[in-house]
PDB file of C-alpha atoms and ligand atoms in Angstrom:
ATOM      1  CA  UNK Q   1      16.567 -29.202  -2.968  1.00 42.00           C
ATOM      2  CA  UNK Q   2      13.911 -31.501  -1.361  1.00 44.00           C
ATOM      3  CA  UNK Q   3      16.609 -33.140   0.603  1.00 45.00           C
ATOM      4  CA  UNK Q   4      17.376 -29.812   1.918  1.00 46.00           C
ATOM      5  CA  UNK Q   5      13.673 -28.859   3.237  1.00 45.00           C
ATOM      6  CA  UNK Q   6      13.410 -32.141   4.711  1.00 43.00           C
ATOM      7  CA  UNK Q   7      16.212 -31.916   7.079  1.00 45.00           C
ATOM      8  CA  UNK Q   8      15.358 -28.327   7.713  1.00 43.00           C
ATOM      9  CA  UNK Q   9      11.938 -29.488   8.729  1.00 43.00           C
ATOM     10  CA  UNK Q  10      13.308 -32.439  10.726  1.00 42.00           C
ATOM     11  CA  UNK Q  11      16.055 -29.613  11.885  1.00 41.00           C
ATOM     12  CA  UNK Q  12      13.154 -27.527  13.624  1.00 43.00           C
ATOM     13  CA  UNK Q  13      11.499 -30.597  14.914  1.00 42.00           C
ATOM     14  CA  UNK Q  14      13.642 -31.807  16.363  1.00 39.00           C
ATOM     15  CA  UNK Q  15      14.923 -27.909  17.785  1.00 39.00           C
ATOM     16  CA  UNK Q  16      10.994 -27.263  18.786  1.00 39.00           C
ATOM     17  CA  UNK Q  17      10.856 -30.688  20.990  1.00 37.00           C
ATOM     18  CA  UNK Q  18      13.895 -29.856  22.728  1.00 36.00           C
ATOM     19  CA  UNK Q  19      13.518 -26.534  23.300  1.00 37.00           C
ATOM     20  CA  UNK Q  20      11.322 -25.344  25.446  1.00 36.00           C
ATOM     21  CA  UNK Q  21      11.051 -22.608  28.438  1.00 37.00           C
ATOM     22  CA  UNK Q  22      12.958 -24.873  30.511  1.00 37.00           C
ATOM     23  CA  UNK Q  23      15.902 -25.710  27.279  1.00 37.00           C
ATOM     24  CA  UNK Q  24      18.565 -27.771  27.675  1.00 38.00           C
ATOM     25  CA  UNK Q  25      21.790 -27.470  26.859  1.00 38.00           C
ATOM     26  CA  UNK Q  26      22.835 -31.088  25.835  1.00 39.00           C
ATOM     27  CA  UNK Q  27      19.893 -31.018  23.229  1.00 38.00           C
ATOM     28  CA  UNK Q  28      20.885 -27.899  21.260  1.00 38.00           C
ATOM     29  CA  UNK Q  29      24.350 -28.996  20.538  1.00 39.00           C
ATOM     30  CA  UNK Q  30      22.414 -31.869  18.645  1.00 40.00           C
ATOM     31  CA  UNK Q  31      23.011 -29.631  15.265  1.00 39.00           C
ATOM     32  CA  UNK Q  32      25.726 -27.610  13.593  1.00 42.00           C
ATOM     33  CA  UNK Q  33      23.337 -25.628  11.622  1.00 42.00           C
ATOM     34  CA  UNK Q  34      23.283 -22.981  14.018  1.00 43.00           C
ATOM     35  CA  UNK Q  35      21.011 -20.529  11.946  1.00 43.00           C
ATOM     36  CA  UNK Q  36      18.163 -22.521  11.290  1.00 44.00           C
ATOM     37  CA  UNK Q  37      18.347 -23.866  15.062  1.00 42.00           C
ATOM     38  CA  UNK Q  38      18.525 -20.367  16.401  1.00 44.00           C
ATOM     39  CA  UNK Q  39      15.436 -19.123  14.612  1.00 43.00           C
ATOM     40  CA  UNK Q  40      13.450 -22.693  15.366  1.00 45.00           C
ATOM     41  CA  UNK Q  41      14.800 -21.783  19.277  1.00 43.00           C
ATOM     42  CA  UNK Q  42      13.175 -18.279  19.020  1.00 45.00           C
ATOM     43  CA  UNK Q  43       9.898 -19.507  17.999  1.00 47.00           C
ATOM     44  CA  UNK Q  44       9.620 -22.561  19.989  1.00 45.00           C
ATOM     45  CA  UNK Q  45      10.100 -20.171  23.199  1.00 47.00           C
ATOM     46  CA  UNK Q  46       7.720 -17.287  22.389  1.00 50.00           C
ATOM     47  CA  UNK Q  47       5.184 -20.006  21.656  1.00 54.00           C
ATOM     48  CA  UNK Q  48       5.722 -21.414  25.070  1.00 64.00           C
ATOM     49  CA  UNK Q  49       5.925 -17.902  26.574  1.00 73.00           C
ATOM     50  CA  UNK Q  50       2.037 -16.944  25.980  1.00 82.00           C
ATOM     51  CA  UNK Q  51       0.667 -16.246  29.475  1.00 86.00           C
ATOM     52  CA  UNK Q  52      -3.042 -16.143  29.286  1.00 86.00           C
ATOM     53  CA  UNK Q  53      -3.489 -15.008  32.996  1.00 88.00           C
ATOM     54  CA  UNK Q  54      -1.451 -12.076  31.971  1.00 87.00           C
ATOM     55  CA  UNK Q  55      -2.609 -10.507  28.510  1.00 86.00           C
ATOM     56  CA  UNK Q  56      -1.788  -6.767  29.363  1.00 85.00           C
ATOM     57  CA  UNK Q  57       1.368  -7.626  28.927  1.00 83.00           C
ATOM     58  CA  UNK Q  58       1.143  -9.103  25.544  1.00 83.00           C
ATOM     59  CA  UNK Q  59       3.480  -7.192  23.066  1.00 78.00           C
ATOM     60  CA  UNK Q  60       1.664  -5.657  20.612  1.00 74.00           C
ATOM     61  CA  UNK Q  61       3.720  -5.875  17.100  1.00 75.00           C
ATOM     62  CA  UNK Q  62       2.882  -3.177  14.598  1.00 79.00           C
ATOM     63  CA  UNK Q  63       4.932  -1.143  12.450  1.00 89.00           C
ATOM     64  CA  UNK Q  64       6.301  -3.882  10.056  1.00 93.00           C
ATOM     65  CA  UNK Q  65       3.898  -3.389   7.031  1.00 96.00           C
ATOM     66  CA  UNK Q  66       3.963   0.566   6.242  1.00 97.00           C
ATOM     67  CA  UNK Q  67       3.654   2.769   3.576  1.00 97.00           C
ATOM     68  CA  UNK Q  68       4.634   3.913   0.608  1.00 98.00           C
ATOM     69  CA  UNK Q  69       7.239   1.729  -0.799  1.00 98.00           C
ATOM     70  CA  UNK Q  70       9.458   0.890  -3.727  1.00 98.00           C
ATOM     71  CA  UNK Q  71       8.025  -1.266  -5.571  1.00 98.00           C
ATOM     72  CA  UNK Q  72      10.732  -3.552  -7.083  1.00 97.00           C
ATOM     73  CA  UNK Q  73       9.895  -4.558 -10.164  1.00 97.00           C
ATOM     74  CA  UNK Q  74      11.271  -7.657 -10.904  1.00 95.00           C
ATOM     75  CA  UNK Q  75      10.301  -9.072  -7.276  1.00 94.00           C
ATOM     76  CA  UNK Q  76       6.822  -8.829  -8.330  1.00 96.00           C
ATOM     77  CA  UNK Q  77       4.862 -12.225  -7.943  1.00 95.00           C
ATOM     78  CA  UNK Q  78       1.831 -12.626 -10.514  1.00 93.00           C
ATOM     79  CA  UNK Q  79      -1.746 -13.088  -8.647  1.00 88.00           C
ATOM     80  CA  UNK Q  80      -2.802 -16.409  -8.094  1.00 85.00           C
ATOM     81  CA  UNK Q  81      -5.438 -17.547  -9.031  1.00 75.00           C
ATOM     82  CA  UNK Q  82      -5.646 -13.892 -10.852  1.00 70.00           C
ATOM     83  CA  UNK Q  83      -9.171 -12.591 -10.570  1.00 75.00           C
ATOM     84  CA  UNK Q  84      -7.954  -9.292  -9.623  1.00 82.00           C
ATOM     85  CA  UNK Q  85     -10.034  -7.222 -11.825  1.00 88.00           C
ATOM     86  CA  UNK Q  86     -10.697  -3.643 -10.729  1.00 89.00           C
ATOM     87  CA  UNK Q  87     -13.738  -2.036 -11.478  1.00 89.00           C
ATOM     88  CA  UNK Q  88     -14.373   1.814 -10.964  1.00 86.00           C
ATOM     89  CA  UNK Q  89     -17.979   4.076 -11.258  1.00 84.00           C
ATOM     90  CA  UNK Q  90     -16.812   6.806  -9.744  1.00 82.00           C
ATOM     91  CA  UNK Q  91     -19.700   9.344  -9.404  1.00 71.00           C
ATOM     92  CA  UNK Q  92     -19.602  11.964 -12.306  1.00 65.00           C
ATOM     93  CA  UNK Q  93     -20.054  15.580 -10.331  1.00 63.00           C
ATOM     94  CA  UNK Q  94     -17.718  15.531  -7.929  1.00 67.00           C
ATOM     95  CA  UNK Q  95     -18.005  18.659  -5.594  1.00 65.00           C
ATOM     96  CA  UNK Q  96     -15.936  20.028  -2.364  1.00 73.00           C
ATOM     97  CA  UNK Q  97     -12.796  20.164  -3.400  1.00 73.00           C
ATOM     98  CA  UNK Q  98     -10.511  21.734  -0.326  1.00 77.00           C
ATOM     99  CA  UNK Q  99      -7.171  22.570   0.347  1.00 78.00           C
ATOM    100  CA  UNK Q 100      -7.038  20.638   4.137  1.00 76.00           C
ATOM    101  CA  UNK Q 101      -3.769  21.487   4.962  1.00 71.00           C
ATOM    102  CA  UNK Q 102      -1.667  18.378   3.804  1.00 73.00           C
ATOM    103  CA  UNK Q 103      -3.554  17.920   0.370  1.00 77.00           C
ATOM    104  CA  UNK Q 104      -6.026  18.853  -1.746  1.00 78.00           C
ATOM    105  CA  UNK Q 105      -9.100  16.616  -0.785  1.00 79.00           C
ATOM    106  CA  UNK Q 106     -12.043  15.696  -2.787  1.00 77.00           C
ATOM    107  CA  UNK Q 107     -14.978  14.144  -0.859  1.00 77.00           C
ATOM    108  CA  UNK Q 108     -17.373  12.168  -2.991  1.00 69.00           C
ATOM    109  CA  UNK Q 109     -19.684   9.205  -3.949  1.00 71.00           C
ATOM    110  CA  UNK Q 110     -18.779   6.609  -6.236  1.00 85.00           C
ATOM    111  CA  UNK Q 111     -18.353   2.857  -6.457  1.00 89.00           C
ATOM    112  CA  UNK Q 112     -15.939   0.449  -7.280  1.00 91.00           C
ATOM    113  CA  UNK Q 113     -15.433  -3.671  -7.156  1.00 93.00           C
ATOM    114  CA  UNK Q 114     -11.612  -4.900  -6.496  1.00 92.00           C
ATOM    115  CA  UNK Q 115     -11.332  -8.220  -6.946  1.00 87.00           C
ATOM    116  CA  UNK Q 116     -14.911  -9.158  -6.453  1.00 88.00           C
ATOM    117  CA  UNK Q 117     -15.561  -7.096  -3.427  1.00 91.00           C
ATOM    118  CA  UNK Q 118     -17.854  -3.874  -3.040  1.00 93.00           C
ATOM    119  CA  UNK Q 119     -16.398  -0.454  -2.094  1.00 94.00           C
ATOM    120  CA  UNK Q 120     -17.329   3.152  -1.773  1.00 90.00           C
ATOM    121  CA  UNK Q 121     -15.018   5.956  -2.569  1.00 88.00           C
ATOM    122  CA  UNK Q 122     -14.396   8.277   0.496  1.00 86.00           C
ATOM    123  CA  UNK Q 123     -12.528  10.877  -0.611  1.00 87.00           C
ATOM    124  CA  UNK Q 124      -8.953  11.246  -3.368  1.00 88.00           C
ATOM    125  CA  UNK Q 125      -5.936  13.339  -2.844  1.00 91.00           C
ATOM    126  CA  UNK Q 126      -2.624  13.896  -4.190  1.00 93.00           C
ATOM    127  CA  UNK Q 127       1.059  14.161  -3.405  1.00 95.00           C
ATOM    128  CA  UNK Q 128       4.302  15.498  -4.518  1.00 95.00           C
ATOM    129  CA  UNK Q 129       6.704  13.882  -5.298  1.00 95.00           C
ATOM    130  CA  UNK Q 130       4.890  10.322  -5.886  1.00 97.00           C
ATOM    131  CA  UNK Q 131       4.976   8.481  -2.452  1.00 98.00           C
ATOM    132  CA  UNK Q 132       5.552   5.105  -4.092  1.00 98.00           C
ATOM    133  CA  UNK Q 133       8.800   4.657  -6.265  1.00 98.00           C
ATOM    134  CA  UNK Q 134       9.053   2.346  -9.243  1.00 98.00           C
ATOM    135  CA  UNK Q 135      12.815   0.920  -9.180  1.00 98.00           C
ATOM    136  CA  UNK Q 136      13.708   3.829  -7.178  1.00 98.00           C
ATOM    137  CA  UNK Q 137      12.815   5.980  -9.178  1.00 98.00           C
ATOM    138  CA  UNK Q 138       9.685   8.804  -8.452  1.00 98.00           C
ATOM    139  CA  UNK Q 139       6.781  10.296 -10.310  1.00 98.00           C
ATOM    140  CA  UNK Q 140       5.806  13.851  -9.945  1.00 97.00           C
ATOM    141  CA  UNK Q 141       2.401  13.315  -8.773  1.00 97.00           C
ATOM    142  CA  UNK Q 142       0.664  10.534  -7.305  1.00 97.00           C
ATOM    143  CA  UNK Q 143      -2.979  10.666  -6.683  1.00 96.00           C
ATOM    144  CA  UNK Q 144      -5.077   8.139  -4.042  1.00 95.00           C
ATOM    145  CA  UNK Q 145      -8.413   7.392  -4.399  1.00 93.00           C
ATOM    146  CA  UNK Q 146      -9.171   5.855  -1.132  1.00 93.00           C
ATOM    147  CA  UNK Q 147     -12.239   3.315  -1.040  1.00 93.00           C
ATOM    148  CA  UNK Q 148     -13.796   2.068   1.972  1.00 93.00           C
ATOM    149  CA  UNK Q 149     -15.999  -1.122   2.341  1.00 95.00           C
ATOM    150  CA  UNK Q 150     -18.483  -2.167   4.561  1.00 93.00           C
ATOM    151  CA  UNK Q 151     -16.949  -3.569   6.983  1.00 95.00           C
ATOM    152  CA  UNK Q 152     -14.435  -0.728   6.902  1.00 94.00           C
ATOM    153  CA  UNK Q 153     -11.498  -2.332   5.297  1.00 95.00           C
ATOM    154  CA  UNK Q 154      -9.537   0.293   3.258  1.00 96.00           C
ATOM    155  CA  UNK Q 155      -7.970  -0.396  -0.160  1.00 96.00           C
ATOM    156  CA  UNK Q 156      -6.631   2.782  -1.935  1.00 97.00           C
ATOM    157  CA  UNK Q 157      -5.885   2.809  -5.694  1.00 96.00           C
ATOM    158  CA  UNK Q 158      -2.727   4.770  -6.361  1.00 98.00           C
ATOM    159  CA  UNK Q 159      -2.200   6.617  -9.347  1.00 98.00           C
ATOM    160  CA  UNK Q 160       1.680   8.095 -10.834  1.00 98.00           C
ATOM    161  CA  UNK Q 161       1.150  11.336 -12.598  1.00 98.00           C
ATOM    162  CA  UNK Q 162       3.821  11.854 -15.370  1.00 98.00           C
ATOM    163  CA  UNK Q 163       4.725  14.875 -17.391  1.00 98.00           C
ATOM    164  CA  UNK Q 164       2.514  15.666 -20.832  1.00 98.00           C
ATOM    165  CA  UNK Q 165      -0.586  16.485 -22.349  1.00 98.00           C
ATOM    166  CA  UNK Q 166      -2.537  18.932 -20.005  1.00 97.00           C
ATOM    167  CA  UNK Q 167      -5.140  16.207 -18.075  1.00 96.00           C
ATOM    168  CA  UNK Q 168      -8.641  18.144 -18.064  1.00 94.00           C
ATOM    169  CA  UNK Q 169      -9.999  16.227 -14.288  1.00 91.00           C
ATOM    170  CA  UNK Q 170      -6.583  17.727 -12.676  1.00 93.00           C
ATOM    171  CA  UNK Q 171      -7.448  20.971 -14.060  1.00 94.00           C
ATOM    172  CA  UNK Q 172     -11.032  21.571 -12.283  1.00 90.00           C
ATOM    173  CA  UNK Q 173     -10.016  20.099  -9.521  1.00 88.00           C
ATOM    174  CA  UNK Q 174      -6.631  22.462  -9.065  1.00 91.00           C
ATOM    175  CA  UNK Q 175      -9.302  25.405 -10.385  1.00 89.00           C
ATOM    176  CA  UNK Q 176     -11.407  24.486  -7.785  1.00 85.00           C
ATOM    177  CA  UNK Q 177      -9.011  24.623  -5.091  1.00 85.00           C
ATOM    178  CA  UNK Q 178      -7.549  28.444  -6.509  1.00 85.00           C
ATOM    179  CA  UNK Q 179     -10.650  30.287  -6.940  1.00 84.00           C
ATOM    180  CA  UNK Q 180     -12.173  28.431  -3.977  1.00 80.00           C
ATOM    181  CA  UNK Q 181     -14.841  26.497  -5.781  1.00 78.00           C
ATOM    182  CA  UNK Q 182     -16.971  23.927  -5.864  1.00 75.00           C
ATOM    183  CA  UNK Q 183     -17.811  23.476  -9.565  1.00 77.00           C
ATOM    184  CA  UNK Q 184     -18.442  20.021 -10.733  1.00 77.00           C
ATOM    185  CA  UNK Q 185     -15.405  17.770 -11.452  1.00 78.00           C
ATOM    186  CA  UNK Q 186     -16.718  15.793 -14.408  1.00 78.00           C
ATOM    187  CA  UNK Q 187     -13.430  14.265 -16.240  1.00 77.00           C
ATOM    188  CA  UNK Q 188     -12.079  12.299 -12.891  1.00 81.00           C
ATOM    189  CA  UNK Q 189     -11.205   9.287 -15.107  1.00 87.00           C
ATOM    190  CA  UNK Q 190      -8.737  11.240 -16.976  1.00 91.00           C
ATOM    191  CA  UNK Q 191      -7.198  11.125 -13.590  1.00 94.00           C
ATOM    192  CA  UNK Q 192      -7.594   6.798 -13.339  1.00 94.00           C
ATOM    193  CA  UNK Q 193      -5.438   4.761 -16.618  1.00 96.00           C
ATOM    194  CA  UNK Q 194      -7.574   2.866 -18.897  1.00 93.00           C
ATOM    195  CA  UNK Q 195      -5.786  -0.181 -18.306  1.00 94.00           C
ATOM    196  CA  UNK Q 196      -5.951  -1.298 -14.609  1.00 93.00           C
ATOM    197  CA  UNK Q 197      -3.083  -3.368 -14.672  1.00 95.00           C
ATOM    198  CA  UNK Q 198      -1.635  -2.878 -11.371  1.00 96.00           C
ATOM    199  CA  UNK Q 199       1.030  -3.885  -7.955  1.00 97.00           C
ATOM    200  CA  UNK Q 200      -0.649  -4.930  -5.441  1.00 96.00           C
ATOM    201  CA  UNK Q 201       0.686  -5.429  -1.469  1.00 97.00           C
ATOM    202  CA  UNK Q 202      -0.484  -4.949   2.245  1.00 97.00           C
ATOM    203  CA  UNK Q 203       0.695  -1.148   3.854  1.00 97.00           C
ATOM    204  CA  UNK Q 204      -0.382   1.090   5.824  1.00 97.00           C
ATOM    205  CA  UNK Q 205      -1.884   4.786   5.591  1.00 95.00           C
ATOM    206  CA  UNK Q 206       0.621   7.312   5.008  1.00 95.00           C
ATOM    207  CA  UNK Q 207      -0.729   9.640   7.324  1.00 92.00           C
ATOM    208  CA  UNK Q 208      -0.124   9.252  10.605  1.00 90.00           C
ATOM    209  CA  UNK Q 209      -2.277   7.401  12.366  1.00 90.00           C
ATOM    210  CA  UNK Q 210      -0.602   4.795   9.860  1.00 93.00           C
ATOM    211  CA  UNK Q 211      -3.112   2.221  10.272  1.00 92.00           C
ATOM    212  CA  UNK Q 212      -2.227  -1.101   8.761  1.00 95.00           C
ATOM    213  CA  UNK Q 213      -3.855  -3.687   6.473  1.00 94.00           C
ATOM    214  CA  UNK Q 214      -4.854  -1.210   4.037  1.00 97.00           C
ATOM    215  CA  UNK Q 215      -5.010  -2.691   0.705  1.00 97.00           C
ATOM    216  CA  UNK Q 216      -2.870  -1.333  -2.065  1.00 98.00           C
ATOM    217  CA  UNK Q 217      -3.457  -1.069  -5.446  1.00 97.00           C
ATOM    218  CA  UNK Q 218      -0.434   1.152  -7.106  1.00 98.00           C
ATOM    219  CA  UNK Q 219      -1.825   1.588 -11.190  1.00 98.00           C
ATOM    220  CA  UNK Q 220       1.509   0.145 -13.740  1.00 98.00           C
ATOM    221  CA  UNK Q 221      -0.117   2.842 -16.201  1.00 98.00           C
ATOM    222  CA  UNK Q 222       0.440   6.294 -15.169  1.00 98.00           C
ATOM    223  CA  UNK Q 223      -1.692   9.307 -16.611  1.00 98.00           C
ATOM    224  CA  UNK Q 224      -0.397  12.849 -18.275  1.00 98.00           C
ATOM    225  CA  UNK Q 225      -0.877  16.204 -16.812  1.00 98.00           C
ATOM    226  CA  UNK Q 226       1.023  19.236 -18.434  1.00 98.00           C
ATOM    227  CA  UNK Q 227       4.531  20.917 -16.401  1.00 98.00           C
ATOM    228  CA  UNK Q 228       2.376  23.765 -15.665  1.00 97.00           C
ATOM    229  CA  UNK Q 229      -0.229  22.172 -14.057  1.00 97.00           C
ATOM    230  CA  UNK Q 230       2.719  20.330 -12.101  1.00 97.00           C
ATOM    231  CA  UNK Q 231       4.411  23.547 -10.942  1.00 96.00           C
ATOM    232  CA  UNK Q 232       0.627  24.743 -10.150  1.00 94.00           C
ATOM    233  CA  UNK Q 233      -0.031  21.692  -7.545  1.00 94.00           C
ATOM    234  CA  UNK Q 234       3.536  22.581  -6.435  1.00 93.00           C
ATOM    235  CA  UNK Q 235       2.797  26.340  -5.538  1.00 90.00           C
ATOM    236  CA  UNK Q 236       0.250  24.508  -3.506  1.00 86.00           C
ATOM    237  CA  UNK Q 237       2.109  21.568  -2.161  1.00 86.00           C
ATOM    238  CA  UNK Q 238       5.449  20.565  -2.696  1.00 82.00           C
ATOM    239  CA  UNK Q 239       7.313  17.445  -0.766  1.00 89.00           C
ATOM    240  CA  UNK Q 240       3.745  16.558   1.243  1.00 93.00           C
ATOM    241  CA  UNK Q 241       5.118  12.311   0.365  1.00 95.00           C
ATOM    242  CA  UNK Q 242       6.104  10.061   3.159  1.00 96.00           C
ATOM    243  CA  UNK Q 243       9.443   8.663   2.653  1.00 96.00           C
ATOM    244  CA  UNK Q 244       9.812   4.819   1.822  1.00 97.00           C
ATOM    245  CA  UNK Q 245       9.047   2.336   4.192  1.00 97.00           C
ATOM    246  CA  UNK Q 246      11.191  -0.953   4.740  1.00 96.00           C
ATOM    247  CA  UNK Q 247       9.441  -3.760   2.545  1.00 97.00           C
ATOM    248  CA  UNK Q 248      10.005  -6.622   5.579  1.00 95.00           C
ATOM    249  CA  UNK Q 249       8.215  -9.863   4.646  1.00 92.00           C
ATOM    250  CA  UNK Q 250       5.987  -8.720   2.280  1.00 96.00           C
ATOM    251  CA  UNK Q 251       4.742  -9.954  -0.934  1.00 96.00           C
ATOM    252  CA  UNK Q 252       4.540  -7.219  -3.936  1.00 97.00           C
ATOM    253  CA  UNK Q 253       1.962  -9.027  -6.217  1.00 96.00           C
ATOM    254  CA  UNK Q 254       1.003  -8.074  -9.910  1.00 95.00           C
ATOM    255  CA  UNK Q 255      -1.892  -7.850 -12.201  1.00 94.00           C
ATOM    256  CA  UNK Q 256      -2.155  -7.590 -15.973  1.00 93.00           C
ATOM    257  CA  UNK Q 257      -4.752  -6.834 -18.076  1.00 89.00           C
TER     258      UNK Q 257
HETATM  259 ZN1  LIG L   1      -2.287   9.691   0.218  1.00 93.89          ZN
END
């Protein structure tokens, strides 16, 4: 195995010093490895290829770390060093709850740490199906309780809604939204799992403008709400979830409580 990464590294050493904008041909028949020497080639020349008297023409790469996704299970890397402890104070009378046209949004105040940083809730909505799939497979529901720092770095907790007892926080917030209210929602953390154990990777919004390098935090735990309050946010909304995006490079890490 270490044999292996050595001769790989001397592979693309030796690739990188002979290949540069102006490559030549006698040095790249040097291996038979043709993969690793290929992708060694590719970055050696971009590399060389940065013209800083010409910047407009820079390519811009985006698109590679989107929104929702399946999280594989058994691809999930454990945190480390795991200090990923979430910690939520959501305010207690939530008010303006609104139908906006995609979602039901709920503006409010409220605070949380994530793994030792400070946030401020923004706003939470909810989708149908669940945007996020476990193994392929989705929930009914799946709220997002979007949290915004400082320095405007966005980390949304997501939260699967499965089929059960009737959850009391859904309920004034889907009354709310009927009868055009805006009656206090005081049981939002019958919406959030008691245990925060949770995936955790780098996406996107899943609203266009799709922004990127918004923090994910998808809850392991889900919560209960009753089938009829199901069918009731499905009279409202029904298939308002982005399809799966391609995982690419990314990491999906984990965290257990
Ligand atoms: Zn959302």
């Amino acid at each position: 195995m270490k044999r292996k990464t050595l001769s790989l590294l001397l592979l693309s050493f030796t690739a990188v010093l002979a290949v540069g904008c102006t490559s030549n041909k006698s040095a790249s028949d040097a291996s038979d490895k043709k993969e690793a020497k290929t992708e060694s080639t590719t970055h050696a020349k971009k590399s060389e290829h940065i013209d800083y008297d010409d910047q407009e023409e820079w390519e811009f790469s985006a698109g590679k770390m989107q929104s929702p996704i399946d999280i594989v299970t058994k691809k999930a890397e454990v945190m480390t060093p795991d200090t990923g402890t979430i910690t939520i104070d959501y305010g207690k009378d939530i008010t303006k709850a609104e139908n906006n046209g995609h979602s039901i949004q709920i503006t409010d105040g409220g605070t949380s740490v994530i793994n030792g940083r400070n946030f401020t809730l923004s706003q939470f909505h909810f989708h149908a199906e669940s945007e996020h799939t476990v193994d392929g497979k989705h929930y009914p529901i799946e709220a997002h309780f979007v949290n915004t720092a400082q320095d405007g770095r966005i980390a949304v907790i997501g939260v699967f809604f499965k089929e059960g007892i009737e959850n009391k926080g859904f309920q004034e917030v889907l009354d709310d939204v009927n009868n055009d209210k805006n009656d206090p929602i005081t049981d939002l953390n019958d919406m959030i799992p008691s245990n925060r154990s949770y995936y955790h990777y780098l996406g996107s919004l899943t609203t266009p403008p799709l922004n990127e390098n918004v923090e994910w935090y998808v809850m392991k735990e889900p919560v209960e709400v009753s089938s009829a309050q199901i069918e009731e946010f499905k009279k409202l909304y029904s298939h308002n979830n982005r399809e799966v995006q391609p995982l690419n490079d990314r990491s999906i890490l984990e965290h257990d409580e």
